[in-house]
Tab-separated table of C-alpha atoms in Angstrom:
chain	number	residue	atom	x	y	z
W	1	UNK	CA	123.642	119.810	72.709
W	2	UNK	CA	120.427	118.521	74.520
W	3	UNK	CA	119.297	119.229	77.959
W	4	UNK	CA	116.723	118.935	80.115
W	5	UNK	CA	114.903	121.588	82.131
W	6	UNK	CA	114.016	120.667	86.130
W	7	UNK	CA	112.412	123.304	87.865
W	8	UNK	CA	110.158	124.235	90.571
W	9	UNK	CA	106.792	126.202	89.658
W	10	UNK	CA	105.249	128.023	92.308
W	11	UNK	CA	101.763	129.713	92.290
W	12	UNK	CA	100.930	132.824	94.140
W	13	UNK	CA	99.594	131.581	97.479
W	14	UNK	CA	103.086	129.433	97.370
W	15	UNK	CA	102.229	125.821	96.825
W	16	UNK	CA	105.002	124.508	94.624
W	17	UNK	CA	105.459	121.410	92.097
W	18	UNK	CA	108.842	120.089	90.351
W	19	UNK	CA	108.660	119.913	86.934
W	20	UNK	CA	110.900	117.570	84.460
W	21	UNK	CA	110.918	118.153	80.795
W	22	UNK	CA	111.827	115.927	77.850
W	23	UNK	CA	115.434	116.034	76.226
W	24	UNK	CA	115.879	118.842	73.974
W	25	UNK	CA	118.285	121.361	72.120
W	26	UNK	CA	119.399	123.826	74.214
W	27	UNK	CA	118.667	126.755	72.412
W	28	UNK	CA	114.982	124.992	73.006
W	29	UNK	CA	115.017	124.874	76.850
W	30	UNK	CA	116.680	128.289	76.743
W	31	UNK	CA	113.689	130.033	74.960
W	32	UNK	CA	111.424	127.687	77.091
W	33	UNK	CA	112.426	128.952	80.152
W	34	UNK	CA	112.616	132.942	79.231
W	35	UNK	CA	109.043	132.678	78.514
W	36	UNK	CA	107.947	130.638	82.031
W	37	UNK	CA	110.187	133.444	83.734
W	38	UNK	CA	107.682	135.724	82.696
W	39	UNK	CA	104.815	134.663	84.864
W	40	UNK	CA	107.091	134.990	87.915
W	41	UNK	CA	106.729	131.566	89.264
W	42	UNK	CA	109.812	129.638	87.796
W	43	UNK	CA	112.066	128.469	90.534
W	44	UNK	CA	115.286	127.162	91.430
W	45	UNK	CA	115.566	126.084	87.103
W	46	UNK	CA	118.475	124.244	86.698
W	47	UNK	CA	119.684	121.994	82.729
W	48	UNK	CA	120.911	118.562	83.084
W	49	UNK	CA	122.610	117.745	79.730
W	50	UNK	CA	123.360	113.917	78.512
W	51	UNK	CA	126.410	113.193	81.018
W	52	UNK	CA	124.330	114.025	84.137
W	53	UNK	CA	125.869	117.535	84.278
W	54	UNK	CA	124.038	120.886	85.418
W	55	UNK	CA	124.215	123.923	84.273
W	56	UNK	CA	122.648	127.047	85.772
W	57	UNK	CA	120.596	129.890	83.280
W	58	UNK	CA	123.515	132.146	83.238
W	59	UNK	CA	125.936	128.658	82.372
W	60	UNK	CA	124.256	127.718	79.582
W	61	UNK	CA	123.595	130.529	78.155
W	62	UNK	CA	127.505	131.602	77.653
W	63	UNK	CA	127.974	127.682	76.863
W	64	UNK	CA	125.708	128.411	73.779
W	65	UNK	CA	127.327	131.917	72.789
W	66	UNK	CA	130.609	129.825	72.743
W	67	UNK	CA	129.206	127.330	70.718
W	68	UNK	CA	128.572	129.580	68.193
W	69	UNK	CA	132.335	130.567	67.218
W	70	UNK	CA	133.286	126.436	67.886
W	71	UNK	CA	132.445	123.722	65.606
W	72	UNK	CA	128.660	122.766	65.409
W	73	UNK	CA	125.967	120.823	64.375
W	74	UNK	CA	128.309	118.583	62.844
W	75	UNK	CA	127.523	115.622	60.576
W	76	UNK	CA	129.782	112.789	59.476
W	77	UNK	CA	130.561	110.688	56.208
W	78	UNK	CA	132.472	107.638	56.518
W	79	UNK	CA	133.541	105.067	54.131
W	80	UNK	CA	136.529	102.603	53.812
W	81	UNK	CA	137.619	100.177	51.567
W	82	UNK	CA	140.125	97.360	50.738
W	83	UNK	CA	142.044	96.196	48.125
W	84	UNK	CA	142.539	91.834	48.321
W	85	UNK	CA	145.061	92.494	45.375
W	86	UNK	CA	147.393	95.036	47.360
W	87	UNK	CA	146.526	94.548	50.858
W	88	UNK	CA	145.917	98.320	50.840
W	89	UNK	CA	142.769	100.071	51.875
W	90	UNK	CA	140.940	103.275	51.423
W	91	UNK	CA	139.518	105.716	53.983
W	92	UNK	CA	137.443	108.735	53.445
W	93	UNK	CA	135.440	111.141	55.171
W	94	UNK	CA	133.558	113.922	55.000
W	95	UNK	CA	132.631	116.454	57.693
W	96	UNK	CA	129.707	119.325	56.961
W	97	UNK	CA	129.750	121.359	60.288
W	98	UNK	CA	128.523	125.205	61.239
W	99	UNK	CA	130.763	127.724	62.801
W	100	UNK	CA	130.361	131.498	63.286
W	101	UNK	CA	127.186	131.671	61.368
W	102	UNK	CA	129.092	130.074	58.392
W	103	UNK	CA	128.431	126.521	56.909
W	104	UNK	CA	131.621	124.614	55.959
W	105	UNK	CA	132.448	121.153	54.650
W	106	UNK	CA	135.966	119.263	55.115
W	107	UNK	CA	137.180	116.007	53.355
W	108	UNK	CA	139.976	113.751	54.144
W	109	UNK	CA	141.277	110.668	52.708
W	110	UNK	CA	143.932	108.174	53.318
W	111	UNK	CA	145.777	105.224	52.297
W	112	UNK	CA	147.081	102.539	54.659
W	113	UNK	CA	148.887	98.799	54.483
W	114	UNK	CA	147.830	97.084	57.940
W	115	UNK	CA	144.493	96.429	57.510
W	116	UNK	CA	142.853	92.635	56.863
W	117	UNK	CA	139.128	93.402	55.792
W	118	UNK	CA	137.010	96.165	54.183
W	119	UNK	CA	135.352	95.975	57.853
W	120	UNK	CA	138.624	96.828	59.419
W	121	UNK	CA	138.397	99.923	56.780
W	122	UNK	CA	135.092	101.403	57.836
W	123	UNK	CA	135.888	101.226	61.336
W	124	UNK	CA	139.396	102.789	60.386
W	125	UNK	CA	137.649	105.943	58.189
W	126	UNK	CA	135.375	106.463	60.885
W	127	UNK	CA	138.348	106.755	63.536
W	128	UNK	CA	139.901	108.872	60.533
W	129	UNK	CA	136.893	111.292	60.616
W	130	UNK	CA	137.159	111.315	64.696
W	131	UNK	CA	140.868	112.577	64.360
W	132	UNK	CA	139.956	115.439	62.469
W	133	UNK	CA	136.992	116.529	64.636
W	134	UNK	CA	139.972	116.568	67.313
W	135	UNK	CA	142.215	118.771	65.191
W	136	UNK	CA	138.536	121.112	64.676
W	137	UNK	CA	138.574	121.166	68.402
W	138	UNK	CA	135.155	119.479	68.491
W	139	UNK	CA	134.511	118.374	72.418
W	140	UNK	CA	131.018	117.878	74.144
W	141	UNK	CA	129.034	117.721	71.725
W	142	UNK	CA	126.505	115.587	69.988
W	143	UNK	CA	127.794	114.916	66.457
W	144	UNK	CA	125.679	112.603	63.407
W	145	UNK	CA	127.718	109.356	62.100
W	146	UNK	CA	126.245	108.376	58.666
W	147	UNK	CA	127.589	105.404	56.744
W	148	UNK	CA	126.914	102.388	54.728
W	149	UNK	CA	128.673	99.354	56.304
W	150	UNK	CA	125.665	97.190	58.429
W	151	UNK	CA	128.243	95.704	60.481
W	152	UNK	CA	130.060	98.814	61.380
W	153	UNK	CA	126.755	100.951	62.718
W	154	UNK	CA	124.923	98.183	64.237
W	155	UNK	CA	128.126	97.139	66.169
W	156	UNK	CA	128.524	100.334	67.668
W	157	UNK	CA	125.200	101.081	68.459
W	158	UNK	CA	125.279	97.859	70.494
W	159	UNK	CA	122.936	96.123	67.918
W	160	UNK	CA	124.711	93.353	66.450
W	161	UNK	CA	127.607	91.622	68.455
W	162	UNK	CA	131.080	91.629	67.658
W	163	UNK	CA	132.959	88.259	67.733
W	164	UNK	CA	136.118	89.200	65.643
W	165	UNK	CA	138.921	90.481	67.448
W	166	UNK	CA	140.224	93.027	65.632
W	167	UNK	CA	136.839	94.825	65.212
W	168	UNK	CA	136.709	94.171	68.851
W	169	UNK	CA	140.045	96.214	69.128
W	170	UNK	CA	138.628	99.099	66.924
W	171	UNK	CA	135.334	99.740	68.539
W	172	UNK	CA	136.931	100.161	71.870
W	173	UNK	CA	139.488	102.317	69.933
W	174	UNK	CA	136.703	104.267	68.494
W	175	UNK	CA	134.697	104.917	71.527
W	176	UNK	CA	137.701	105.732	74.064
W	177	UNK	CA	138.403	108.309	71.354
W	178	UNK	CA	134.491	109.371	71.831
W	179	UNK	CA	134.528	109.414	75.497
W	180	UNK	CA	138.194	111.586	74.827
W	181	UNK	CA	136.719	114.097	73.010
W	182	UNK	CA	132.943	114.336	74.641
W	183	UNK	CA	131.505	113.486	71.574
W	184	UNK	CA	127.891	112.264	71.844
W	185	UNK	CA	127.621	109.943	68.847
W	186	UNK	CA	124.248	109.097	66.993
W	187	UNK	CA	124.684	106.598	64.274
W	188	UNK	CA	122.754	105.900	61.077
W	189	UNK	CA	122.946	103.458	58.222
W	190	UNK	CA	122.583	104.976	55.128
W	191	UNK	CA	123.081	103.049	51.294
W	192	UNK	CA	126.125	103.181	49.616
W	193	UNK	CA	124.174	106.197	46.753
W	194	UNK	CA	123.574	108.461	50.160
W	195	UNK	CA	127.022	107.568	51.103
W	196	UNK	CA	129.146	108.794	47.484
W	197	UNK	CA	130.940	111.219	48.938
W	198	UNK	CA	132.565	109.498	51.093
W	199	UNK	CA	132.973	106.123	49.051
W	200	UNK	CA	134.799	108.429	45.806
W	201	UNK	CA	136.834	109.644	48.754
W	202	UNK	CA	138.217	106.090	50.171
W	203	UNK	CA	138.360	104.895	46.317
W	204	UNK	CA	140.422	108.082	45.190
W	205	UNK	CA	142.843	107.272	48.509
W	206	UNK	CA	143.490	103.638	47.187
W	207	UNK	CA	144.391	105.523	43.728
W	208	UNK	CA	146.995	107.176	45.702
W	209	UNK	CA	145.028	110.069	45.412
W	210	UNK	CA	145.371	112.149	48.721
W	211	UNK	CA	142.873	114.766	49.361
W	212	UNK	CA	142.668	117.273	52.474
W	213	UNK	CA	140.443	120.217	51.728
W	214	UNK	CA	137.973	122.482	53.377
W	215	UNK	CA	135.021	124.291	51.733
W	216	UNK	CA	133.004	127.398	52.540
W	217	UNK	CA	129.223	126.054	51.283
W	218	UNK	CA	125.883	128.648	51.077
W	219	UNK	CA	123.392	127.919	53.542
């Protein structure tokens, strides 16, 4: 979660100034602001997170010992792929997120018949990865989308256009599901070797393979 601090610093003989900061974490602004309390001249110090909304000190700081026993600093794998022989395609994702001190990772694969186009696939693992931060409970927060299809990550991050239809249909699918859940998405293209997991995962699904597992991992 990234905020922004806004404040009011006044000096001794009470000539004030308001102050902006730069976007950052929120345990970031929270330290920040502890230590500019010290000097006694911090007023009125309110966050302003990515949808515009304030929070006071006291707000944020049991928003961010609630965070801590939710679903956190999450980072997604998604692949998807399809089959011309059988019409059938593969999704896969994985999920490495941080919850009670604890790191975990979850995979999830599936197999499905109405999709036309390995494109279609990508943009239906990725959904497939978004329905499983919903059953995690994941809401307002930012969360890292990693995966290896160009058209799929430039699309969404408004870079390329989309012309086709039914990818039209699927972004807007994918980011009313966003907008659902809060999520705060930041994409990145990575190659298909950073992307394995995920790939052996959509693969193994068109295999009939199904896979659903979660995995305590060491720090």
């Amino acid at each position: 979660m990234k905020v922004r601090i806004e404040y009011t610093y006044q000096t001794p003989k009470g000539v004030t100034a308001a102050f902006t900061s730069e976007d950052m974490e929120a345990s970031k602004a929270l330290f920040i602001v502890e230590d500019i309390r010290k000097m006694g001249r911090m007023k009125n110090v309110v966050f302003v997170d990515s949808h515009e909304h304030t929070w006071s000190l006291k707000e944020l700081r049991k928003q961010m010992e609630e965070i801590q026993t939710e679903p956190h600093d999450i980072t997604v794998y998604f692949d998807g792929g399809f089959d011309l022989e059988t019409s059938h395609s593969g999704l896969g994702c994985a999920i490495y997120y941080q919850q009670n001190n604890t790191f975990y990772r979850l995979r999830k694969n599936a197999m499905v018949e109405e999709l036309c186009s390995n494109n279609e696939a990508e943009y239906a693992a990725l959904h497939l990865a978004l329905v499983e931060l919903e059953r995690l409970d994941v809401h307002h927060l930012p969360v890292s989308f990693y995966g290896d299809s160009q058209v799929v990550v430039n699309q969404l991050m408004g870079e390329w256009p989309c012309y086709e239809e039914e990818l039209t249909k699927w972004a807007d699918r994918i980011e009313n599901k966003m907008n659902q859940l809060g999520v705060i998405p930041e994409y990145k293209h990575i190659s298909r070797k950073k992307n394995r997991e995920a790939d052996r995962l959509a693969g193994q699904a068109l295999k009939g393979m199904e896979i659903t597992s979660k995995k305590e991992l060491a720090e």
